[in-house]
mmCIF file of N, CA and C in Angstrom:
data_model
loop_
_atom_site.group_PDB
_atom_site.id
_atom_site.type_symbol
_atom_site.label_atom_id
_atom_site.label_comp_id
_atom_site.label_asym_id
_atom_site.label_seq_id
_atom_site.Cartn_x
_atom_site.Cartn_y
_atom_site.Cartn_z
ATOM 1 N N UNK F 1 -19.655 7.161 81.638
ATOM 2 C CA UNK F 1 -20.251 6.248 81.666
ATOM 3 C C UNK F 1 -20.998 6.004 80.458
ATOM 4 N N UNK F 2 -21.510 4.930 79.486
ATOM 5 C CA UNK F 2 -22.327 4.634 78.648
ATOM 6 C C UNK F 2 -23.376 3.943 79.610
ATOM 7 N N UNK F 3 -24.741 5.180 78.655
ATOM 8 C CA UNK F 3 -25.892 4.109 79.301
ATOM 9 C C UNK F 3 -27.044 3.708 78.009
ATOM 10 N N UNK F 4 -27.921 3.354 77.998
ATOM 11 C CA UNK F 4 -28.637 3.511 76.609
ATOM 12 C C UNK F 4 -28.787 4.044 76.252
ATOM 13 N N UNK F 5 -28.850 5.496 76.299
ATOM 14 C CA UNK F 5 -28.983 6.690 75.679
ATOM 15 C C UNK F 5 -28.108 7.169 75.259
ATOM 16 N N UNK F 6 -26.731 6.407 75.481
ATOM 17 C CA UNK F 6 -25.482 6.885 74.863
ATOM 18 C C UNK F 6 -25.008 7.065 73.488
ATOM 19 N N UNK F 7 -24.054 7.851 73.487
ATOM 20 C CA UNK F 7 -23.304 7.765 71.593
ATOM 21 C C UNK F 7 -22.797 6.848 71.329
ATOM 22 N N UNK F 8 -22.366 6.167 71.918
ATOM 23 C CA UNK F 8 -21.405 4.859 72.154
ATOM 24 C C UNK F 8 -22.190 3.351 71.301
ATOM 25 N N UNK F 9 -23.827 3.624 72.912
ATOM 26 C CA UNK F 9 -24.759 2.500 72.603
ATOM 27 C C UNK F 9 -25.375 2.252 72.066
ATOM 28 N N UNK F 10 -26.214 3.908 71.248
ATOM 29 C CA UNK F 10 -26.036 3.611 69.999
ATOM 30 C C UNK F 10 -26.318 3.885 69.160
ATOM 31 N N UNK F 11 -24.549 3.841 69.051
ATOM 32 C CA UNK F 11 -23.482 3.659 67.160
ATOM 33 C C UNK F 11 -23.719 2.691 67.180
ATOM 34 N N UNK F 12 -23.357 1.819 68.324
ATOM 35 C CA UNK F 12 -23.087 0.374 67.938
ATOM 36 C C UNK F 12 -24.190 -0.755 68.080
ATOM 37 N N UNK F 13 -25.718 -0.399 68.632
ATOM 38 C CA UNK F 13 -27.036 -0.767 68.558
ATOM 39 C C UNK F 13 -26.882 -0.442 66.563
ATOM 40 N N UNK F 14 -26.498 -0.032 65.699
ATOM 41 C CA UNK F 14 -27.273 0.699 64.399
ATOM 42 C C UNK F 14 -26.462 -0.250 63.517
ATOM 43 N N UNK F 15 -25.120 -0.050 64.157
ATOM 44 C CA UNK F 15 -23.950 -1.013 63.469
ATOM 45 C C UNK F 15 -24.979 -2.536 63.023
ATOM 46 N N UNK F 16 -24.840 -3.081 64.830
ATOM 47 C CA UNK F 16 -25.501 -4.542 64.817
ATOM 48 C C UNK F 16 -27.193 -4.654 64.433
ATOM 49 N N UNK F 17 -27.626 -3.610 64.766
ATOM 50 C CA UNK F 17 -29.282 -3.703 63.382
ATOM 51 C C UNK F 17 -28.563 -3.212 61.891
ATOM 52 N N UNK F 18 -28.012 -2.497 61.638
ATOM 53 C CA UNK F 18 -27.761 -2.451 60.589
ATOM 54 C C UNK F 18 -27.031 -4.071 60.032
ATOM 55 N N UNK F 19 -26.387 -4.996 60.275
ATOM 56 C CA UNK F 19 -25.288 -6.169 60.130
ATOM 57 C C UNK F 19 -23.997 -5.003 59.352
ATOM 58 N N UNK F 20 -23.835 -4.019 59.682
ATOM 59 C CA UNK F 20 -22.929 -4.140 58.397
ATOM 60 C C UNK F 20 -21.758 -2.533 59.221
ATOM 61 N N UNK F 21 -20.904 -1.585 59.319
ATOM 62 C CA UNK F 21 -19.959 -0.216 60.296
ATOM 63 C C UNK F 21 -19.889 -0.147 58.917
ATOM 64 N N UNK F 22 -19.409 0.937 59.030
ATOM 65 C CA UNK F 22 -18.545 2.076 57.727
ATOM 66 C C UNK F 22 -17.238 2.716 58.339
ATOM 67 N N UNK F 23 -16.233 2.501 57.306
ATOM 68 C CA UNK F 23 -15.601 3.672 58.159
ATOM 69 C C UNK F 23 -15.448 5.099 58.463
ATOM 70 N N UNK F 24 -16.548 4.996 57.568
ATOM 71 C CA UNK F 24 -16.796 6.698 59.367
ATOM 72 C C UNK F 24 -17.523 6.482 60.590
ATOM 73 N N UNK F 25 -18.181 5.237 60.414
ATOM 74 C CA UNK F 25 -19.054 5.227 62.002
ATOM 75 C C UNK F 25 -17.721 4.333 62.508
ATOM 76 N N UNK F 26 -17.129 3.372 62.532
ATOM 77 C CA UNK F 26 -15.597 2.867 62.907
ATOM 78 C C UNK F 26 -14.577 4.617 63.273
ATOM 79 N N UNK F 27 -14.665 5.475 62.811
ATOM 80 C CA UNK F 27 -13.424 6.829 62.983
ATOM 81 C C UNK F 27 -15.274 7.470 64.041
ATOM 82 N N UNK F 28 -15.770 7.283 64.025
ATOM 83 C CA UNK F 28 -17.248 8.073 65.274
ATOM 84 C C UNK F 28 -17.261 6.984 66.271
ATOM 85 N N UNK F 29 -16.735 6.002 66.194
ATOM 86 C CA UNK F 29 -16.902 5.354 66.920
ATOM 87 C C UNK F 29 -15.271 5.007 68.101
ATOM 88 N N UNK F 30 -14.595 5.259 66.988
ATOM 89 C CA UNK F 30 -12.744 5.866 67.623
ATOM 90 C C UNK F 30 -12.916 6.719 68.698
ATOM 91 N N UNK F 31 -14.004 8.026 68.241
ATOM 92 C CA UNK F 31 -13.594 9.052 68.354
ATOM 93 C C UNK F 31 -14.168 9.791 69.947
ATOM 94 N N UNK F 32 -15.051 8.842 69.463
ATOM 95 C CA UNK F 32 -15.873 9.171 71.114
ATOM 96 C C UNK F 32 -15.466 7.721 71.943
ATOM 97 N N UNK F 33 -14.888 6.661 71.899
ATOM 98 C CA UNK F 33 -14.260 5.784 72.801
ATOM 99 C C UNK F 33 -13.225 7.244 73.901
ATOM 100 N N UNK F 34 -12.598 7.702 72.712
ATOM 101 C CA UNK F 34 -11.054 8.059 73.152
ATOM 102 C C UNK F 34 -11.302 10.033 73.332
ATOM 103 N N UNK F 35 -12.628 10.420 73.154
ATOM 104 C CA UNK F 35 -12.960 12.048 73.951
ATOM 105 C C UNK F 35 -12.518 11.914 75.053
ATOM 106 N N UNK F 36 -13.083 11.222 76.091
ATOM 107 C CA UNK F 36 -11.834 11.513 77.336
ATOM 108 C C UNK F 36 -10.935 11.322 78.094
ATOM 109 N N UNK F 37 -10.461 10.422 77.018
ATOM 110 C CA UNK F 37 -9.006 9.903 77.147
ATOM 111 C C UNK F 37 -9.400 8.640 78.800
ATOM 112 N N UNK F 38 -10.332 8.468 78.991
ATOM 113 C CA UNK F 38 -10.011 7.160 79.172
ATOM 114 C C UNK F 38 -11.152 5.648 78.463
ATOM 115 N N UNK F 39 -10.703 4.911 78.867
ATOM 116 C CA UNK F 39 -12.097 3.424 78.184
ATOM 117 C C UNK F 39 -13.050 2.925 79.449
ATOM 118 N N UNK F 40 -14.046 3.313 80.246
ATOM 119 C CA UNK F 40 -14.145 2.369 81.346
ATOM 120 C C UNK F 40 -15.191 1.315 80.787
ATOM 121 N N UNK F 41 -15.658 1.088 82.385
ATOM 122 C CA UNK F 41 -16.092 -0.684 81.793
ATOM 123 C C UNK F 41 -16.821 -0.789 80.362
ATOM 124 N N UNK F 42 -18.132 0.262 80.074
ATOM 125 C CA UNK F 42 -19.299 -0.461 79.559
ATOM 126 C C UNK F 42 -19.288 0.707 78.769
ATOM 127 N N UNK F 43 -18.182 1.260 78.655
ATOM 128 C CA UNK F 43 -17.525 1.498 76.628
ATOM 129 C C UNK F 43 -17.084 0.055 76.489
ATOM 130 N N UNK F 44 -15.751 -0.402 77.392
ATOM 131 C CA UNK F 44 -15.337 -1.254 76.746
ATOM 132 C C UNK F 44 -16.042 -2.405 76.529
ATOM 133 N N UNK F 45 -17.575 -2.764 77.456
ATOM 134 C CA UNK F 45 -18.412 -3.652 76.667
ATOM 135 C C UNK F 45 -19.354 -3.641 75.462
ATOM 136 N N UNK F 46 -19.780 -2.833 75.072
ATOM 137 C CA UNK F 46 -20.253 -1.599 74.045
ATOM 138 C C UNK F 46 -18.701 -2.214 72.729
ATOM 139 N N UNK F 47 -17.680 -2.328 73.351
ATOM 140 C CA UNK F 47 -16.474 -2.251 71.605
ATOM 141 C C UNK F 47 -16.586 -3.954 71.805
ATOM 142 N N UNK F 48 -16.643 -4.252 72.753
ATOM 143 C CA UNK F 48 -15.816 -5.334 72.904
ATOM 144 C C UNK F 48 -18.409 -6.360 72.060
ATOM 145 N N UNK F 49 -19.030 -5.569 72.647
ATOM 146 C CA UNK F 49 -20.994 -5.854 71.747
ATOM 147 C C UNK F 49 -19.812 -6.236 70.176
ATOM 148 N N UNK F 50 -19.973 -5.409 70.061
ATOM 149 C CA UNK F 50 -19.889 -4.907 68.753
ATOM 150 C C UNK F 50 -18.500 -5.681 67.704
ATOM 151 N N UNK F 51 -17.208 -5.683 68.217
ATOM 152 C CA UNK F 51 -16.447 -6.696 68.205
ATOM 153 C C UNK F 51 -16.839 -7.886 67.794
ATOM 154 N N UNK F 52 -17.589 -8.720 68.600
ATOM 155 C CA UNK F 52 -18.313 -10.186 68.976
ATOM 156 C C UNK F 52 -19.092 -10.022 67.921
ATOM 157 N N UNK F 53 -19.798 -9.515 67.556
ATOM 158 C CA UNK F 53 -20.700 -9.232 66.696
ATOM 159 C C UNK F 53 -19.762 -8.618 64.985
ATOM 160 N N UNK F 54 -18.957 -8.520 65.152
ATOM 161 C CA UNK F 54 -18.268 -8.328 63.414
ATOM 162 C C UNK F 54 -17.511 -10.169 63.613
ATOM 163 N N UNK F 55 -16.973 -10.673 64.931
ATOM 164 C CA UNK F 55 -16.188 -11.969 64.731
ATOM 165 C C UNK F 55 -16.859 -13.140 64.463
ATOM 166 N N UNK F 56 -18.515 -13.064 64.524
ATOM 167 C CA UNK F 56 -19.102 -14.234 64.275
ATOM 168 C C UNK F 56 -19.608 -13.794 62.988
ATOM 169 N N UNK F 57 -19.278 -12.821 62.560
ATOM 170 C CA UNK F 57 -20.476 -12.655 61.015
ATOM 171 C C UNK F 57 -21.602 -11.727 60.753
ATOM 172 N N UNK F 58 -21.909 -11.495 62.210
ATOM 173 C CA UNK F 58 -23.079 -10.780 62.369
ATOM 174 C C UNK F 58 -22.803 -9.304 61.927
ATOM 175 N N UNK F 59 -21.838 -8.535 61.879
ATOM 176 C CA UNK F 59 -21.603 -7.439 61.069
ATOM 177 C C UNK F 59 -20.710 -7.427 60.523
ATOM 178 N N UNK F 60 -20.647 -6.852 59.303
ATOM 179 C CA UNK F 60 -19.631 -6.792 58.264
ATOM 180 C C UNK F 60 -19.241 -5.155 58.645
ATOM 181 N N UNK F 61 -17.721 -4.675 58.054
ATOM 182 C CA UNK F 61 -16.765 -3.947 57.741
ATOM 183 C C UNK F 61 -17.129 -3.895 56.231
ATOM 184 N N UNK F 62 -17.315 -3.157 55.865
ATOM 185 C CA UNK F 62 -17.719 -1.981 54.421
ATOM 186 C C UNK F 62 -16.132 -1.034 54.281
ATOM 187 N N UNK F 63 -15.614 -1.350 53.078
ATOM 188 C CA UNK F 63 -14.557 -0.338 52.652
ATOM 189 C C UNK F 63 -15.454 1.066 52.565
#
């Protein structure tokens, strides 16, 4: 379960603060989310938080 000190929450927060996400951060996020074979509600909220920020232009995807 994701908590404020969870690696997923930390990564999402770093990306939102930096206003960018790199390919390596994307791969890290994918690995963290899929690590236990399930996506719980709090993990889903963090991923949606990042995707929402990307969609509205607050976070840019770097090549």
